[in-house]
Amino acid sequence: MDTSCFIRPAIEADIETFFEICLKTANGGHDASALYSDPRLPGYIWSVPYLKFAKDFAFVLVHDGRPAGYVVGAPDTSRFDQDLAANWWPVVRREIAGLSPTRPRDADVLERIQNPRSGTVWLQDQYPAHLHINILPGLQASGWGRKMINTELQALQDHGVTAVHLGVDPANERARGFYRHLGFSELERDGAVAFAMRIDEGSR
């Protein structure tokens, strides 16, 4: 494991880094720069809102003095979605006003911003928290992913969370194998793939 890396809490100054890392990993863990006309689009959904509305559960992987990944989460998915509906999506909609889809992934993200949806509502009663992790390609499969997930799970557990879930692109076999290896249970419904884990005291 690279000893030039460490994990620290995320700070407000990490916003641009969150946008950048999200873009550089939004294509199944690879660079999605060619897929979006605005480089901030994926970050509006999958990274920056956590820094804004769940900062206590946002952590950064630093490599050679530069952020190279993040893990984020929300202890109560339903409450988090409500916060975004009231305080985040209206701001984002103003920022992207007039943007027309011209790249392959634009339309999907613009639709998600206009009509936010959660693909894991069916999990939220049993697994109320959720998390996301992204690491730049050069440090993937380095052992730091496990450490970052463990950091997030500990923060959630310390907050009293008993169970957590996350969604995965069904085509991303590498990610699916990673979560299986960490002890998450794989669940499928209507073509969606999710992973879930109980994090009660003694269950990890």
CSV table of C-alpha atoms in Angstrom, one decimal:
chain,number,residue,atom,x,y,z
A,1,MET,CA,0.0,0.0,0.0
A,2,ASP,CA,1.3,3.4,-1.0
A,3,THR,CA,2.6,5.2,2.1
A,4,SER,CA,2.4,8.6,0.4
A,5,CYS,CA,-1.4,8.4,0.8
A,6,PHE,CA,-3.6,9.3,3.7
A,7,ILE,CA,-7.3,9.9,4.4
A,8,ARG,CA,-8.6,13.2,5.8
A,9,PRO,CA,-12.0,14.8,6.4
A,10,ALA,CA,-13.3,16.8,3.4
A,11,ILE,CA,-13.4,20.5,3.6
A,12,GLU,CA,-15.3,23.3,1.7
A,13,ALA,CA,-12.2,24.0,-0.4
A,14,ASP,CA,-12.5,20.4,-1.9
A,15,ILE,CA,-15.5,21.4,-4.0
A,16,GLU,CA,-13.7,21.7,-7.3
A,17,THR,CA,-11.7,18.5,-6.6
A,18,PHE,CA,-15.0,16.7,-6.0
A,19,PHE,CA,-16.3,17.9,-9.3
A,20,GLU,CA,-13.0,16.8,-11.0
A,21,ILE,CA,-12.7,13.4,-9.5
A,22,CYS,CA,-16.4,12.6,-10.1
A,23,LEU,CA,-15.9,13.4,-13.8
A,24,LYS,CA,-12.6,11.5,-14.1
A,25,THR,CA,-14.3,8.3,-12.7
A,26,ALA,CA,-17.9,8.7,-14.0
A,27,ASN,CA,-17.5,6.2,-16.8
A,28,GLY,CA,-17.4,2.9,-14.9
A,29,GLY,CA,-14.4,4.2,-12.9
A,30,HIS,CA,-12.7,5.8,-15.9
A,31,ASP,CA,-12.6,9.3,-17.4
A,32,ALA,CA,-15.9,10.5,-18.6
A,33,SER,CA,-14.7,13.9,-19.8
A,34,ALA,CA,-15.8,13.2,-23.4
A,35,LEU,CA,-19.3,12.2,-22.3
A,36,TYR,CA,-20.5,15.5,-20.7
A,37,SER,CA,-20.7,19.0,-22.3
A,38,ASP,CA,-20.3,20.5,-18.8
A,39,PRO,CA,-17.5,18.9,-16.7
A,40,ARG,CA,-19.5,19.7,-13.5
A,41,LEU,CA,-22.6,17.7,-14.5
A,42,PRO,CA,-21.8,14.4,-12.8
A,43,GLY,CA,-20.5,16.1,-9.6
A,44,TYR,CA,-23.8,18.0,-9.2
A,45,ILE,CA,-25.4,14.6,-8.5
A,46,TRP,CA,-22.8,12.1,-7.2
A,47,SER,CA,-20.3,14.1,-5.2
A,48,VAL,CA,-20.7,17.8,-4.3
A,49,PRO,CA,-24.1,17.7,-2.5
A,50,TYR,CA,-22.5,15.4,0.1
A,51,LEU,CA,-19.9,18.0,0.8
A,52,LYS,CA,-22.6,20.6,1.2
A,53,PHE,CA,-25.2,18.6,3.2
A,54,ALA,CA,-23.4,15.6,4.8
A,55,LYS,CA,-19.9,17.0,5.4
A,56,ASP,CA,-19.4,14.9,8.5
A,57,PHE,CA,-19.5,11.8,6.3
A,58,ALA,CA,-17.2,13.1,3.5
A,59,PHE,CA,-13.6,12.0,3.4
A,60,VAL,CA,-10.7,12.6,0.9
A,61,LEU,CA,-7.9,10.3,-0.1
A,62,VAL,CA,-4.7,12.4,-0.6
A,63,HIS,CA,-1.8,11.1,-2.7
A,64,ASP,CA,1.5,13.1,-2.9
A,65,GLY,CA,-0.3,16.1,-1.5
A,66,ARG,CA,-3.2,16.1,-4.0
A,67,PRO,CA,-6.7,14.7,-3.6
A,68,ALA,CA,-7.1,11.4,-5.5
A,69,GLY,CA,-10.4,10.1,-4.3
A,70,TYR,CA,-13.3,10.6,-2.0
A,71,VAL,CA,-15.9,8.6,-0.1
A,72,VAL,CA,-19.1,10.2,0.9
A,73,GLY,CA,-22.3,9.1,2.6
A,74,ALA,CA,-25.6,10.1,4.2
A,75,PRO,CA,-26.9,8.6,7.4
A,76,ASP,CA,-30.5,9.0,6.4
A,77,THR,CA,-31.1,8.7,2.7
A,78,SER,CA,-34.7,10.0,2.8
A,79,ARG,CA,-33.8,13.0,4.9
A,80,PHE,CA,-30.8,13.7,2.6
A,81,ASP,CA,-33.1,13.6,-0.5
A,82,GLN,CA,-35.4,16.1,1.2
A,83,ASP,CA,-32.6,18.5,2.0
A,84,LEU,CA,-31.4,18.4,-1.6
A,85,ALA,CA,-35.0,19.0,-2.9
A,86,ALA,CA,-35.3,22.1,-0.8
A,87,ASN,CA,-31.8,23.5,-0.9
A,88,TRP,CA,-29.6,22.0,-3.7
A,89,TRP,CA,-31.6,21.2,-6.8
A,90,PRO,CA,-33.1,24.7,-7.2
A,91,VAL,CA,-29.5,26.2,-7.1
A,92,VAL,CA,-28.2,23.6,-9.6
A,93,ARG,CA,-31.1,24.2,-12.0
A,94,ARG,CA,-30.3,27.9,-12.0
A,95,GLU,CA,-26.6,27.1,-12.8
A,96,ILE,CA,-27.4,24.9,-15.7
A,97,ALA,CA,-30.3,27.0,-17.1
A,98,GLY,CA,-30.1,27.0,-20.9
A,99,LEU,CA,-27.7,24.0,-21.2
A,100,SER,CA,-28.8,21.7,-24.0
A,101,PRO,CA,-27.7,18.1,-24.2
A,102,THR,CA,-25.0,17.7,-26.9
A,103,ARG,CA,-22.9,14.8,-25.4
A,104,PRO,CA,-23.8,11.1,-24.8
A,105,ARG,CA,-24.5,11.4,-21.0
A,106,ASP,CA,-25.9,15.0,-20.9
A,107,ALA,CA,-29.6,14.1,-21.3
A,108,ASP,CA,-29.6,11.5,-18.4
A,109,VAL,CA,-28.0,13.9,-15.9
A,110,LEU,CA,-30.1,16.9,-16.9
A,111,GLU,CA,-33.2,14.8,-16.4
A,112,ARG,CA,-32.0,13.6,-13.0
A,113,ILE,CA,-31.4,17.2,-12.0
A,114,GLN,CA,-34.8,18.3,-13.1
A,115,ASN,CA,-36.6,15.2,-11.7
A,116,PRO,CA,-34.4,13.7,-8.9
A,117,ARG,CA,-35.0,10.1,-8.2
A,118,SER,CA,-33.6,7.4,-6.0
A,119,GLY,CA,-33.1,4.0,-7.5
A,120,THR,CA,-32.8,2.4,-4.0
A,121,VAL,CA,-36.1,3.5,-2.3
A,122,TRP,CA,-36.8,-0.2,-1.9
A,123,LEU,CA,-33.8,-0.6,0.3
A,124,GLN,CA,-34.1,2.4,2.5
A,125,ASP,CA,-36.3,1.0,5.2
A,126,GLN,CA,-33.8,-1.8,6.0
A,127,TYR,CA,-30.7,0.1,5.0
A,128,PRO,CA,-31.3,3.8,5.7
A,129,ALA,CA,-27.8,5.1,5.0
A,130,HIS,CA,-26.0,5.1,1.7
A,131,LEU,CA,-22.5,5.9,0.4
A,132,HIS,CA,-20.5,6.6,-2.7
A,133,ILE,CA,-16.7,6.2,-3.4
A,134,ASN,CA,-14.6,7.2,-6.3
A,135,ILE,CA,-10.8,6.9,-6.7
A,136,LEU,CA,-8.8,8.1,-9.6
A,137,PRO,CA,-7.7,5.3,-11.9
A,138,GLY,CA,-4.1,5.3,-10.9
A,139,LEU,CA,-4.9,4.4,-7.3
A,140,GLN,CA,-7.8,2.0,-7.9
A,141,ALA,CA,-7.1,-1.6,-6.7
A,142,SER,CA,-4.4,-0.2,-4.4
A,143,GLY,CA,-5.9,-1.2,-1.0
A,144,TRP,CA,-7.0,2.3,-0.2
A,145,GLY,CA,-10.6,1.7,-1.3
A,146,ARG,CA,-11.1,-0.7,1.5
A,147,LYS,CA,-9.6,1.8,4.0
A,148,MET,CA,-11.8,4.5,2.7
A,149,ILE,CA,-15.0,2.4,2.9
A,150,ASN,CA,-14.0,1.4,6.5
A,151,THR,CA,-13.5,5.0,7.4
A,152,GLU,CA,-17.0,5.8,6.1
A,153,LEU,CA,-18.6,2.8,7.8
A,154,GLN,CA,-17.0,3.8,11.1
A,155,ALA,CA,-18.3,7.4,10.8
A,156,LEU,CA,-21.8,6.1,10.1
A,157,GLN,CA,-21.7,3.6,12.9
A,158,ASP,CA,-20.5,6.3,15.3
A,159,HIS,CA,-23.6,8.3,14.3
A,160,GLY,CA,-25.8,5.4,15.3
A,161,VAL,CA,-26.5,4.1,11.8
A,162,THR,CA,-27.2,0.4,11.7
A,163,ALA,CA,-27.2,-0.4,8.0
A,164,VAL,CA,-26.0,1.1,4.7
A,165,HIS,CA,-26.5,0.5,1.0
A,166,LEU,CA,-25.1,1.7,-2.3
A,167,GLY,CA,-25.9,1.4,-6.0
A,168,VAL,CA,-23.6,0.0,-8.7
A,169,ASP,CA,-23.6,0.1,-12.5
A,170,PRO,CA,-24.7,-3.5,-13.4
A,171,ALA,CA,-22.0,-3.6,-16.1
A,172,ASN,CA,-19.2,-2.7,-13.6
A,173,GLU,CA,-18.0,-6.2,-12.7
A,174,ARG,CA,-14.9,-4.8,-11.0
A,175,ALA,CA,-16.9,-2.7,-8.6
A,176,ARG,CA,-19.3,-5.6,-7.9
A,177,GLY,CA,-16.4,-7.9,-7.1
A,178,PHE,CA,-14.9,-5.2,-4.8
A,179,TYR,CA,-18.1,-4.9,-2.7
A,180,ARG,CA,-18.6,-8.6,-2.5
A,181,HIS,CA,-15.0,-8.9,-1.2
A,182,LEU,CA,-15.7,-6.4,1.5
A,183,GLY,CA,-18.7,-8.4,2.7
A,184,PHE,CA,-21.6,-6.5,1.2
A,185,SER,CA,-24.6,-8.4,0.1
A,186,GLU,CA,-25.5,-8.1,-3.5
A,187,LEU,CA,-29.2,-7.4,-4.3
A,188,GLU,CA,-31.0,-6.9,-7.6
A,189,ARG,CA,-34.4,-5.5,-8.4
A,190,ASP,CA,-35.9,-4.5,-11.8
A,191,GLY,CA,-32.5,-4.6,-13.4
A,192,ALA,CA,-30.9,-2.4,-10.7
A,193,VAL,CA,-27.9,-3.7,-8.7
A,194,ALA,CA,-27.3,-2.6,-5.1
A,195,PHE,CA,-25.1,-3.7,-2.3
A,196,ALA,CA,-26.1,-3.6,1.4
A,197,MET,CA,-24.5,-4.2,4.8
A,198,ARG,CA,-25.5,-4.1,8.4
A,199,ILE,CA,-23.1,-2.1,10.5
A,200,ASP,CA,-24.6,-2.7,14.0
A,201,GLU,CA,-22.0,-3.2,16.7
A,202,GLY,CA,-20.5,-6.6,16.2
A,203,SER,CA,-21.8,-7.1,12.7
A,204,ARG,CA,-18.6,-6.1,11.0
